[in-house]
Amino acid sequence: MTDSNAPTSEPSNYIRDIIDEDLKQGRHGDRVVTRFPPEPNGYLHIGHAKSIVLNFGIKRDYADRADTRCHLRFDDTNPETESVEYVESIKEAVRWLGYDWEEHLYHASDYFEQFYDFAVVLIEKGLAYVDSLDEAEIREYRGTVNEPGTASPYRDRSVEENLDLFRRMREGEFEDGEHVLRAKIDMASPHMILRDPLLFRIKHAHHYRRGDSWCIYPMYDFAHPLEDAIEDVTHSLCTLEFDNNRRVYDWVLENCLDPDDVDDRPHQYEFARLNLTYTVMSKRKLLQLVEEGEVDGWDDPRLPTIFGMRRRGITPDAIKSFCRDVGVTRTESRVEIAQFEHAIRDDLNEKAPRVMAVLDPLKVVVTNMDEETAPLEANHWPRDIDREQMRPVPFSKEFYIERDDFREDPPEDFIRLAPGREVRLRYGYFFTCEEVVHGADGSVAEIRGTIDPETRDGTAPDGRSPRGTIHWVSADHGIPFEARLYDRLFDIPAPDAGETDFREHLNDGSLVVQNGYVEPSIRDLPKDQRVQFERNGYFWQDPSDSTDDHLVFNQIVPLRDAWTEDDDTIDLEEKRREKERQKRLNREKSIANKKDHAETLDADERDRFVRYRDELGLSPDDAAIIAGRDDLSDLFEAVVDRGTDAQLAANWIVNELLALAKATPVDELPFDADDFARLLNLIAEDEVSSSGGRTVLEVIAEQGGDPEAIVDSKNLRQIDDTDKLRAVVQTVVKDHPEETERYRGGKKGLVGFFMGQIMQRTQGSANPETARELLQEELAG
RNA sequence: UGCCCAGUAGCUCAAUUGGCAGAGCAUCUGAUUCUGGUUCAGAAGGUUGAUGGUUCGAGUCCAUCCUGGGCAACCA
């Protein structure tokens, strides 16, 4: 039971971690500026909602710590697909979700002049050129993922010529496709994106906002970073598929911006888009369903579109709380629809007054009652929700119950109505079934039976209480209505994953229409009130089809149902076994394909490798890693020459130094072989522990310095003195009686906790081996 | 076959930056209940993708491999 409106502590995620750190470092002063940048070429869906909640959520949550903004920006740089209709629908969707962009509404199309100017800057720097290859040729020249590209013959045009051509492109002197403007980066880059990406193309097309004033339009990779920079965005959040594009994003900003502005330029961070089981999320597939009439428009309640969800009756609160639940990560995932349904129920449980409605009516006649009784009184709210809102519920001789709630031949655990059985009618009498009337086809047509007049208030004087309670609606007073029950749109969890066309997996039963009766008090509730039809789920009136004469209710979500006849438990077990099987398979493969490091070495490296392995006794792995890099070999040999033990040196180079020097060659680090040898010496002589050594290494790799001096200034000299250590160990144990208790009770993993405490107190300088021995002695009691 | 990204419970995520592997959802019990709902209590579920290494100590650091995804639009 969470109140989604409450300012609950926001879950942290990796993007918030970055923002926290940036705030701490003052990277953008105290500004945190995000943006939601849709292209107005389609309707928004729950995946967009995740992005909206992320971006606007950051604006809201950091408002107390920082100067925050969140822009709504239309990324309208492609005139062929965009329109005002989409702009308006997107604004409406964002507003409906409950977010306010205030005065920060922007359009990329307002920046066309600036994009042009930035392009001129690049040309003048010799970093962009007009290419006159046609589309097919450009593709050809780009190469493939395995082969480098080749330079366009136009790549080396003069700045003047480029400037002239680019100006004339804008003037409209050329046809579509005759020329493009490209960045001059690297046609051989292993990153395809960096093989001279296109910046501008000619498109004689009418733009929905700029009309015909432009005939060249910028590409995403050029426009987007500049849009962010123009608006002073600090954190530009997008989905994972733009990961590769980040390289151009950075390149554009670093080369277009004034050097003074580069330091606090925007940065792009990617997160996984949201996928749900049993539905599809891509604009293209959604469009296909709409256009082919598989669903009833963009706001069909079965669709995961914002308008579909709105029409279905799902609230913004539920969507937001769901988005918070799934979090923000870089792991691609598909969330079980059950998780979403939970958020919807959790939200509605406290918002929806209860009423009774029968969806699939079966008539019941009471034989021991002739005239109408006064209406029963019932609270719209169940006892566990602390609200009172009474309404009259008329009861009469004839009423309807749910067809499902009666079985002629009930299974063992069936607790509802059956021949000879008594049940409680919700808010009213106990009823006993005495007769079953069959129709011509043999199906049950009517139930007859008696009420116990003593049980009008739902209790019996003799204290008996039926096992089951069922809902009902008076036949004389019930209002007929149409119920639309929605189920998952597809019948497999990942309709868009396999080889087959996703449309083959459409679920025939995704919409079931039933005609039932609802209690008359529904008329006293606001038309847009979400209600719970007891035992049937949450409903509300369809906003477009429901009228006073013909009520239409959408089922927002059914109630959780513990009485299901099919069980998913087998499925779960199967999944576990499948995962286990897969793991075993992968293990075999990964062992079988283990690579021999030495294979890729050239002749010189191989010499070194053999020497390290055979003469110095290094493991083949270590020997190959060091031999494979000149900088590592030089350092390694230099320290060994100074008398350091080869294995020790290798360990530290491979396992510790490599982590710090992934990108930079070690000879560019601010320390030399002497420093490193001295450090290793301190470690070899037990002057510092290995963790102390690591600290020293970090310092000298960062800023250089004498290891010995650092050891002293940071107080890292290893404590071997047993008495001194014992004192520390004893205090630690004494200070944590509860953990000690648990350790003695069998939670041996706590040694790590205690060791951590000891290391903290001694700033990492305790001799770990001795400390551990003493600790174990002490904990043994 | 190049480059990039990601692998923690069935699903979605945590894990104080090298120190007790946890939570929500789903599942299964039990209690409460005039909703087979809600709420509460509990259980089960893990070789942290694998193998080796570093370390007193590895989900976290190093190496290799495996699996999945992305990149060769004048789309975004």
mmCIF file of C-alpha atoms in Angstrom, chain A residues 34-367:
data_model
loop_
_atom_site.group_PDB
_atom_site.id
_atom_site.type_symbol
_atom_site.label_atom_id
_atom_site.label_comp_id
_atom_site.label_asym_id
_atom_site.label_seq_id
_atom_site.Cartn_x
_atom_site.Cartn_y
_atom_site.Cartn_z
ATOM 1 C CA THR A 34 16.984 17.615 -18.572
ATOM 2 C CA ARG A 35 14.690 17.393 -21.530
ATOM 3 C CA PHE A 36 12.101 15.168 -23.135
ATOM 4 C CA PRO A 37 12.743 15.391 -26.891
ATOM 5 C CA PRO A 38 10.100 13.511 -28.904
ATOM 6 C CA GLU A 39 9.893 13.676 -32.651
ATOM 7 C CA PRO A 40 6.304 14.664 -33.483
ATOM 8 C CA ASN A 41 5.707 11.747 -35.805
ATOM 9 C CA GLY A 42 3.649 9.378 -33.705
ATOM 10 C CA TYR A 43 1.723 8.825 -30.521
ATOM 11 C CA LEU A 44 3.354 8.342 -27.154
ATOM 12 C CA HIS A 45 3.332 5.033 -25.321
ATOM 13 C CA ILE A 46 4.303 3.746 -21.910
ATOM 14 C CA GLY A 47 7.933 3.565 -23.009
ATOM 15 C CA HIS A 48 7.854 7.311 -23.508
ATOM 16 C CA ALA A 49 6.160 7.623 -20.148
ATOM 17 C CA LYS A 50 9.243 6.060 -18.599
ATOM 18 C CA SER A 51 11.391 8.730 -20.195
ATOM 19 C CA ILE A 52 8.993 11.504 -19.202
ATOM 20 C CA VAL A 53 8.873 10.295 -15.611
ATOM 21 C CA LEU A 54 12.663 10.052 -15.564
ATOM 22 C CA ASN A 55 13.326 13.509 -16.967
ATOM 23 C CA PHE A 56 10.547 15.458 -15.283
ATOM 24 C CA GLY A 57 11.072 13.412 -12.136
ATOM 25 C CA ILE A 58 14.657 14.602 -11.921
ATOM 26 C CA LYS A 59 13.501 18.174 -12.302
ATOM 27 C CA ARG A 60 11.052 17.737 -9.432
ATOM 28 C CA ASP A 61 13.207 15.700 -7.094
ATOM 29 C CA TYR A 62 16.315 17.835 -7.359
ATOM 30 C CA ALA A 63 14.445 21.119 -7.034
ATOM 31 C CA ASP A 64 15.360 21.358 -3.355
ATOM 32 C CA ARG A 65 19.072 20.957 -4.060
ATOM 33 C CA ALA A 66 19.627 22.466 -7.450
ATOM 34 C CA ASP A 67 18.434 24.844 -10.109
ATOM 35 C CA THR A 68 16.354 22.415 -12.132
ATOM 36 C CA ARG A 69 14.492 22.569 -15.405
ATOM 37 C CA CYS A 70 12.970 20.048 -17.729
ATOM 38 C CA HIS A 71 12.314 21.080 -21.284
ATOM 39 C CA LEU A 72 9.742 19.719 -23.655
ATOM 40 C CA ARG A 73 11.456 19.886 -26.998
ATOM 41 C CA PHE A 74 10.111 18.750 -30.323
ATOM 42 C CA ASP A 75 12.902 17.249 -32.331
ATOM 43 C CA ASP A 76 11.357 18.226 -35.633
ATOM 44 C CA THR A 77 14.199 18.054 -38.119
ATOM 45 C CA ASN A 78 12.567 15.757 -40.650
ATOM 46 C CA PRO A 79 9.746 17.583 -42.475
ATOM 47 C CA GLU A 80 8.455 14.471 -44.162
ATOM 48 C CA THR A 81 7.034 12.711 -41.140
ATOM 49 C CA GLU A 82 6.063 15.397 -38.682
ATOM 50 C CA SER A 83 2.882 17.323 -38.017
ATOM 51 C CA VAL A 84 1.087 19.654 -35.607
ATOM 52 C CA GLU A 85 -1.420 16.953 -34.742
ATOM 53 C CA TYR A 86 1.349 14.926 -33.198
ATOM 54 C CA VAL A 87 2.741 17.977 -31.425
ATOM 55 C CA GLU A 88 -0.602 18.641 -29.817
ATOM 56 C CA SER A 89 -1.183 15.026 -28.876
ATOM 57 C CA ILE A 90 2.243 14.808 -27.245
ATOM 58 C CA LYS A 91 1.652 17.966 -25.240
ATOM 59 C CA GLU A 92 -1.689 16.606 -24.124
ATOM 60 C CA ALA A 93 -0.104 13.311 -23.079
ATOM 61 C CA VAL A 94 2.644 14.979 -21.047
ATOM 62 C CA ARG A 95 0.103 17.235 -19.362
ATOM 63 C CA TRP A 96 -2.174 14.301 -18.632
ATOM 64 C CA LEU A 97 0.698 12.499 -16.940
ATOM 65 C CA GLY A 98 0.852 15.510 -14.665
ATOM 66 C CA TYR A 99 3.961 17.313 -15.809
ATOM 67 C CA ASP A 100 4.455 20.975 -16.594
ATOM 68 C CA TRP A 101 7.186 22.268 -18.860
ATOM 69 C CA GLU A 102 6.324 25.824 -17.814
ATOM 70 C CA GLU A 103 7.896 28.245 -20.285
ATOM 71 C CA HIS A 104 10.338 25.636 -21.538
ATOM 72 C CA LEU A 105 8.675 24.536 -24.728
ATOM 73 C CA TYR A 106 11.119 24.344 -27.617
ATOM 74 C CA HIS A 107 11.360 23.242 -31.199
ATOM 75 C CA ALA A 108 14.503 22.106 -32.946
ATOM 76 C CA SER A 109 13.100 23.806 -36.026
ATOM 77 C CA ASP A 110 13.613 27.155 -34.298
ATOM 78 C CA TYR A 111 17.358 26.495 -34.302
ATOM 79 C CA PHE A 112 17.830 25.942 -38.033
ATOM 80 C CA GLU A 113 19.759 29.163 -38.460
ATOM 81 C CA GLN A 114 22.104 28.220 -35.623
ATOM 82 C CA PHE A 115 22.635 24.738 -36.981
ATOM 83 C CA TYR A 116 23.622 26.354 -40.241
ATOM 84 C CA ASP A 117 26.093 28.647 -38.497
ATOM 85 C CA PHE A 118 27.657 25.766 -36.579
ATOM 86 C CA ALA A 119 28.055 23.871 -39.824
ATOM 87 C CA VAL A 120 29.903 26.856 -41.272
ATOM 88 C CA VAL A 121 32.187 26.806 -38.243
ATOM 89 C CA LEU A 122 33.027 23.170 -38.915
ATOM 90 C CA ILE A 123 33.680 23.840 -42.585
ATOM 91 C CA GLU A 124 35.970 26.715 -41.723
ATOM 92 C CA LYS A 125 37.891 24.492 -39.338
ATOM 93 C CA GLY A 126 38.279 21.985 -42.146
ATOM 94 C CA LEU A 127 36.126 19.517 -40.215
ATOM 95 C CA ALA A 128 33.225 19.291 -42.636
ATOM 96 C CA TYR A 129 32.887 19.016 -46.371
ATOM 97 C CA VAL A 130 30.276 18.904 -49.069
ATOM 98 C CA ASP A 131 30.112 15.450 -50.599
ATOM 99 C CA SER A 132 28.620 14.957 -54.024
ATOM 100 C CA LEU A 133 28.476 11.201 -54.062
ATOM 101 C CA ASP A 134 24.984 9.812 -54.378
ATOM 102 C CA GLU A 135 23.275 7.808 -51.694
ATOM 103 C CA ALA A 136 24.340 4.414 -52.995
ATOM 104 C CA GLU A 137 27.937 5.504 -53.438
ATOM 105 C CA ILE A 138 28.113 6.909 -49.957
ATOM 106 C CA ARG A 139 26.971 3.599 -48.599
ATOM 107 C CA GLU A 140 29.496 1.819 -50.765
ATOM 108 C CA TYR A 141 32.379 4.039 -49.653
ATOM 109 C CA ARG A 142 31.452 3.646 -46.002
ATOM 110 C CA GLY A 143 32.727 0.062 -45.968
ATOM 111 C CA THR A 144 31.319 -2.563 -43.666
ATOM 112 C CA VAL A 145 31.751 -3.515 -40.056
ATOM 113 C CA ASN A 146 34.648 -5.681 -41.095
ATOM 114 C CA GLU A 147 36.294 -3.509 -43.738
ATOM 115 C CA PRO A 148 37.364 0.097 -43.443
ATOM 116 C CA GLY A 149 35.700 2.694 -45.615
ATOM 117 C CA THR A 150 37.397 4.705 -48.286
ATOM 118 C CA ALA A 151 37.522 8.464 -48.645
ATOM 119 C CA SER A 152 35.122 10.193 -50.969
ATOM 120 C CA PRO A 153 36.859 11.919 -53.902
ATOM 121 C CA TYR A 154 35.211 15.125 -52.658
ATOM 122 C CA ARG A 155 36.646 14.813 -49.177
ATOM 123 C CA ASP A 156 39.460 17.254 -49.805
ATOM 124 C CA ARG A 157 37.586 20.143 -51.321
ATOM 125 C CA SER A 158 38.880 23.524 -50.234
ATOM 126 C CA VAL A 159 37.225 25.419 -47.436
ATOM 127 C CA GLU A 160 36.144 28.077 -49.941
ATOM 128 C CA GLU A 161 34.561 25.572 -52.250
ATOM 129 C CA ASN A 162 32.783 23.868 -49.366
ATOM 130 C CA LEU A 163 31.503 27.179 -48.058
ATOM 131 C CA ASP A 164 30.247 28.151 -51.481
ATOM 132 C CA LEU A 165 28.581 24.813 -52.142
ATOM 133 C CA PHE A 166 26.983 24.697 -48.721
ATOM 134 C CA ARG A 167 25.598 28.207 -49.146
ATOM 135 C CA ARG A 168 24.167 27.228 -52.503
ATOM 136 C CA MET A 169 22.657 24.095 -51.002
ATOM 137 C CA ARG A 170 20.737 26.365 -48.697
ATOM 138 C CA GLU A 171 19.813 28.725 -51.524
ATOM 139 C CA GLY A 172 18.048 25.870 -53.223
ATOM 140 C CA GLU A 173 20.312 25.581 -56.220
ATOM 141 C CA PHE A 174 20.419 21.812 -56.066
ATOM 142 C CA GLU A 175 18.047 18.919 -56.248
ATOM 143 C CA ASP A 176 17.419 16.515 -53.401
ATOM 144 C CA GLY A 177 20.370 14.200 -52.960
ATOM 145 C CA GLU A 178 22.770 16.090 -55.152
ATOM 146 C CA HIS A 179 25.017 17.051 -52.264
ATOM 147 C CA VAL A 180 25.274 16.445 -48.538
ATOM 148 C CA LEU A 181 27.364 18.013 -45.832
ATOM 149 C CA ARG A 182 29.511 15.517 -43.941
ATOM 150 C CA ALA A 183 31.760 15.692 -40.934
ATOM 151 C CA LYS A 184 35.369 14.865 -41.642
ATOM 152 C CA ILE A 185 36.272 12.365 -38.944
ATOM 153 C CA ASP A 186 37.693 8.976 -39.850
ATOM 154 C CA MET A 187 36.625 6.750 -42.714
ATOM 155 C CA ALA A 188 38.513 3.810 -41.224
ATOM 156 C CA SER A 189 37.135 4.035 -37.704
ATOM 157 C CA PRO A 190 36.024 0.758 -36.179
ATOM 158 C CA HIS A 191 33.001 2.768 -35.033
ATOM 159 C CA MET A 192 30.826 2.950 -38.119
ATOM 160 C CA ILE A 193 29.205 6.069 -36.770
ATOM 161 C CA LEU A 194 32.477 7.973 -37.048
ATOM 162 C CA ARG A 195 32.984 7.274 -40.758
ATOM 163 C CA ASP A 196 32.209 10.842 -41.789
ATOM 164 C CA PRO A 197 28.593 11.044 -40.649
ATOM 165 C CA LEU A 198 26.141 13.163 -42.619
ATOM 166 C CA LEU A 199 25.319 16.529 -41.120
ATOM 167 C CA PHE A 200 22.883 18.089 -43.599
ATOM 168 C CA ARG A 201 20.856 16.800 -46.499
ATOM 169 C CA ILE A 202 18.858 18.586 -49.170
ATOM 170 C CA LYS A 203 15.113 18.063 -48.908
ATOM 171 C CA HIS A 204 12.759 20.295 -50.828
ATOM 172 C CA ALA A 205 9.923 19.574 -48.474
ATOM 173 C CA HIS A 206 7.338 21.594 -46.639
ATOM 174 C CA HIS A 207 7.991 21.799 -42.912
ATOM 175 C CA TYR A 208 4.937 21.986 -40.706
ATOM 176 C CA ARG A 209 6.378 24.971 -38.817
ATOM 177 C CA ARG A 210 8.973 26.523 -41.095
ATOM 178 C CA GLY A 211 7.017 26.161 -44.304
ATOM 179 C CA ASP A 212 9.293 26.334 -47.324
ATOM 180 C CA SER A 213 11.930 28.590 -45.840
ATOM 181 C CA TRP A 214 14.478 25.764 -45.658
ATOM 182 C CA CYS A 215 15.452 23.137 -48.162
ATOM 183 C CA ILE A 216 18.346 21.693 -46.183
ATOM 184 C CA TYR A 217 17.675 19.863 -42.961
ATOM 185 C CA PRO A 218 20.148 18.751 -40.282
ATOM 186 C CA MET A 219 20.572 15.107 -39.334
ATOM 187 C CA TYR A 220 19.886 13.858 -35.840
ATOM 188 C CA ASP A 221 23.543 13.325 -35.006
ATOM 189 C CA PHE A 222 24.342 16.936 -35.763
ATOM 190 C CA ALA A 223 21.192 18.616 -34.502
ATOM 191 C CA HIS A 224 20.631 16.818 -31.247
ATOM 192 C CA PRO A 225 23.818 17.695 -29.374
ATOM 193 C CA LEU A 226 23.492 21.289 -30.547
ATOM 194 C CA GLU A 227 19.877 21.481 -29.401
ATOM 195 C CA ASP A 228 20.996 20.344 -25.985
ATOM 196 C CA ALA A 229 23.840 22.849 -25.938
ATOM 197 C CA ILE A 230 21.668 25.732 -27.121
ATOM 198 C CA GLU A 231 19.223 25.036 -24.296
ATOM 199 C CA ASP A 232 21.990 24.550 -21.719
ATOM 200 C CA VAL A 233 20.872 21.022 -21.016
ATOM 201 C CA THR A 234 23.193 19.323 -18.567
ATOM 202 C CA HIS A 235 22.072 15.696 -18.681
ATOM 203 C CA SER A 236 20.806 14.416 -21.977
ATOM 204 C CA LEU A 237 19.062 11.107 -21.404
ATOM 205 C CA CYS A 238 18.174 8.767 -24.209
ATOM 206 C CA THR A 239 17.683 5.103 -24.888
ATOM 207 C CA LEU A 240 20.359 2.472 -25.352
ATOM 208 C CA GLU A 241 20.344 2.341 -29.140
ATOM 209 C CA PHE A 242 21.972 5.779 -29.150
ATOM 210 C CA ASP A 243 24.997 4.468 -27.325
ATOM 211 C CA ASN A 244 27.056 4.404 -30.520
ATOM 212 C CA ASN A 245 25.833 7.863 -31.428
ATOM 213 C CA ARG A 246 27.376 9.294 -28.277
ATOM 214 C CA ARG A 247 30.732 9.371 -30.074
ATOM 215 C CA VAL A 248 29.417 11.844 -32.631
ATOM 216 C CA TYR A 249 27.499 13.708 -29.957
ATOM 217 C CA ASP A 250 30.750 14.378 -28.149
ATOM 218 C CA TRP A 251 32.629 15.135 -31.355
ATOM 219 C CA VAL A 252 30.070 17.696 -32.504
ATOM 220 C CA LEU A 253 30.064 19.560 -29.225
ATOM 221 C CA GLU A 254 33.789 19.509 -28.794
ATOM 222 C CA ASN A 255 34.327 20.874 -32.273
ATOM 223 C CA CYS A 256 31.428 23.277 -32.615
ATOM 224 C CA LEU A 257 31.320 24.895 -29.225
ATOM 225 C CA ASP A 258 33.418 27.770 -28.060
ATOM 226 C CA PRO A 259 36.316 26.298 -26.063
ATOM 227 C CA ASP A 260 35.068 28.154 -22.985
ATOM 228 C CA ASP A 261 31.751 26.365 -23.216
ATOM 229 C CA VAL A 262 33.107 22.874 -23.670
ATOM 230 C CA ASP A 263 33.709 22.281 -19.977
ATOM 231 C CA ASP A 264 30.092 22.389 -18.939
ATOM 232 C CA ARG A 265 28.669 21.072 -22.162
ATOM 233 C CA PRO A 266 25.794 18.596 -22.019
ATOM 234 C CA HIS A 267 26.549 14.906 -21.724
ATOM 235 C CA GLN A 268 24.521 12.036 -23.034
ATOM 236 C CA TYR A 269 23.597 9.044 -20.890
ATOM 237 C CA GLU A 270 21.663 6.061 -22.094
ATOM 238 C CA PHE A 271 19.138 3.855 -20.365
ATOM 239 C CA ALA A 272 17.178 0.780 -21.413
ATOM 240 C CA ARG A 273 13.868 1.332 -23.106
ATOM 241 C CA LEU A 274 10.834 -0.219 -21.475
ATOM 242 C CA ASN A 275 9.439 -3.465 -22.848
ATOM 243 C CA LEU A 276 6.402 -5.274 -21.535
ATOM 244 C CA THR A 277 5.392 -8.882 -21.944
ATOM 245 C CA TYR A 278 2.403 -9.701 -24.149
ATOM 246 C CA THR A 279 2.509 -6.419 -26.031
ATOM 247 C CA VAL A 280 4.527 -4.505 -28.603
ATOM 248 C CA MET A 281 6.072 -1.110 -28.197
ATOM 249 C CA SER A 282 7.553 0.076 -31.466
ATOM 250 C CA LYS A 283 5.883 2.985 -33.231
ATOM 251 C CA ARG A 284 5.887 0.994 -36.460
ATOM 252 C CA LYS A 285 4.146 -2.063 -35.037
ATOM 253 C CA LEU A 286 1.643 0.013 -33.122
ATOM 254 C CA LEU A 287 0.849 1.935 -36.287
ATOM 255 C CA GLN A 288 0.397 -1.315 -38.175
ATOM 256 C CA LEU A 289 -2.147 -2.575 -35.650
ATOM 257 C CA VAL A 290 -4.090 0.652 -35.910
ATOM 258 C CA GLU A 291 -3.994 0.901 -39.675
ATOM 259 C CA GLU A 292 -4.895 -2.703 -40.267
ATOM 260 C CA GLY A 293 -7.837 -2.411 -37.935
ATOM 261 C CA GLU A 294 -6.591 -4.990 -35.455
ATOM 262 C CA VAL A 295 -7.443 -2.458 -32.780
ATOM 263 C CA ASP A 296 -9.873 0.415 -32.640
ATOM 264 C CA GLY A 297 -7.606 3.442 -33.102
ATOM 265 C CA TRP A 298 -4.652 4.870 -31.189
ATOM 266 C CA ASP A 299 -6.633 5.036 -27.989
ATOM 267 C CA ASP A 300 -7.795 1.440 -28.045
ATOM 268 C CA PRO A 301 -7.700 0.418 -24.383
ATOM 269 C CA ARG A 302 -5.672 -2.687 -25.228
ATOM 270 C CA LEU A 303 -2.796 -0.611 -26.545
ATOM 271 C CA PRO A 304 0.126 0.481 -24.358
ATOM 272 C CA THR A 305 -0.218 3.990 -25.775
ATOM 273 C CA ILE A 306 -0.729 6.847 -23.347
ATOM 274 C CA PHE A 307 -4.151 7.536 -24.830
ATOM 275 C CA GLY A 308 -5.024 3.861 -24.808
ATOM 276 C CA MET A 309 -4.177 3.614 -21.139
ATOM 277 C CA ARG A 310 -6.022 6.833 -20.401
ATOM 278 C CA ARG A 311 -9.143 5.563 -22.130
ATOM 279 C CA ARG A 312 -8.885 2.255 -20.345
ATOM 280 C CA GLY A 313 -8.943 4.092 -17.037
ATOM 281 C CA ILE A 314 -5.394 3.618 -15.819
ATOM 282 C CA THR A 315 -4.332 6.659 -13.814
ATOM 283 C CA PRO A 316 -1.152 8.715 -14.225
ATOM 284 C CA ASP A 317 -0.287 7.814 -10.636
ATOM 285 C CA ALA A 318 -0.279 4.126 -11.481
ATOM 286 C CA ILE A 319 1.918 4.683 -14.501
ATOM 287 C CA LYS A 320 4.352 6.798 -12.526
ATOM 288 C CA SER A 321 4.569 4.365 -9.687
ATOM 289 C CA PHE A 322 5.165 1.535 -12.147
ATOM 290 C CA CYS A 323 7.950 3.493 -13.814
ATOM 291 C CA ARG A 324 9.581 4.029 -10.448
ATOM 292 C CA ASP A 325 9.287 0.317 -9.696
ATOM 293 C CA VAL A 326 11.069 -0.808 -12.837
ATOM 294 C CA GLY A 327 13.945 1.573 -12.337
ATOM 295 C CA VAL A 328 16.500 2.958 -14.740
ATOM 296 C CA THR A 329 19.389 0.792 -15.882
ATOM 297 C CA ARG A 330 21.479 -0.065 -18.879
ATOM 298 C CA THR A 331 20.263 -3.658 -18.927
ATOM 299 C CA GLU A 332 17.853 -4.551 -21.689
ATOM 300 C CA SER A 333 14.781 -6.099 -20.188
ATOM 301 C CA ARG A 334 11.169 -7.025 -20.602
ATOM 302 C CA VAL A 335 8.965 -6.411 -17.602
ATOM 303 C CA GLU A 336 6.172 -8.836 -16.753
ATOM 304 C CA ILE A 337 2.788 -7.287 -17.329
ATOM 305 C CA ALA A 338 1.858 -8.538 -13.841
ATOM 306 C CA GLN A 339 4.139 -5.902 -12.382
ATOM 307 C CA PHE A 340 2.188 -3.183 -14.180
ATOM 308 C CA GLU A 341 -1.123 -4.678 -13.128
ATOM 309 C CA HIS A 342 0.057 -4.651 -9.549
ATOM 310 C CA ALA A 343 0.771 -0.926 -9.772
ATOM 311 C CA ILE A 344 -2.671 -0.313 -11.255
ATOM 312 C CA ARG A 345 -4.482 -2.275 -8.535
ATOM 313 C CA ASP A 346 -2.384 -0.770 -5.809
ATOM 314 C CA ASP A 347 -3.364 2.684 -7.012
ATOM 315 C CA LEU A 348 -7.058 1.923 -7.513
ATOM 316 C CA ASN A 349 -7.623 -0.038 -4.311
ATOM 317 C CA GLU A 350 -7.880 3.166 -2.318
ATOM 318 C CA LYS A 351 -9.447 5.308 -5.008
ATOM 319 C CA ALA A 352 -12.312 3.165 -6.233
ATOM 320 C CA PRO A 353 -15.600 2.940 -4.347
ATOM 321 C CA ARG A 354 -17.118 -0.568 -4.414
ATOM 322 C CA VAL A 355 -20.328 -1.261 -6.250
ATOM 323 C CA MET A 356 -21.974 -4.445 -7.407
ATOM 324 C CA ALA A 357 -22.355 -5.402 -11.037
ATOM 325 C CA VAL A 358 -23.118 -8.717 -12.662
ATOM 326 C CA LEU A 359 -21.373 -9.217 -15.972
ATOM 327 C CA ASP A 360 -22.801 -12.566 -17.018
ATOM 328 C CA PRO A 361 -26.254 -12.703 -15.452
ATOM 329 C CA LEU A 362 -28.042 -15.790 -14.189
ATOM 330 C CA LYS A 363 -31.532 -15.146 -12.851
ATOM 331 C CA VAL A 364 -32.416 -16.122 -9.291
ATOM 332 C CA VAL A 365 -35.954 -16.219 -7.931
ATOM 333 C CA VAL A 366 -36.687 -16.084 -4.238
ATOM 334 C CA THR A 367 -39.661 -18.298 -3.490
#
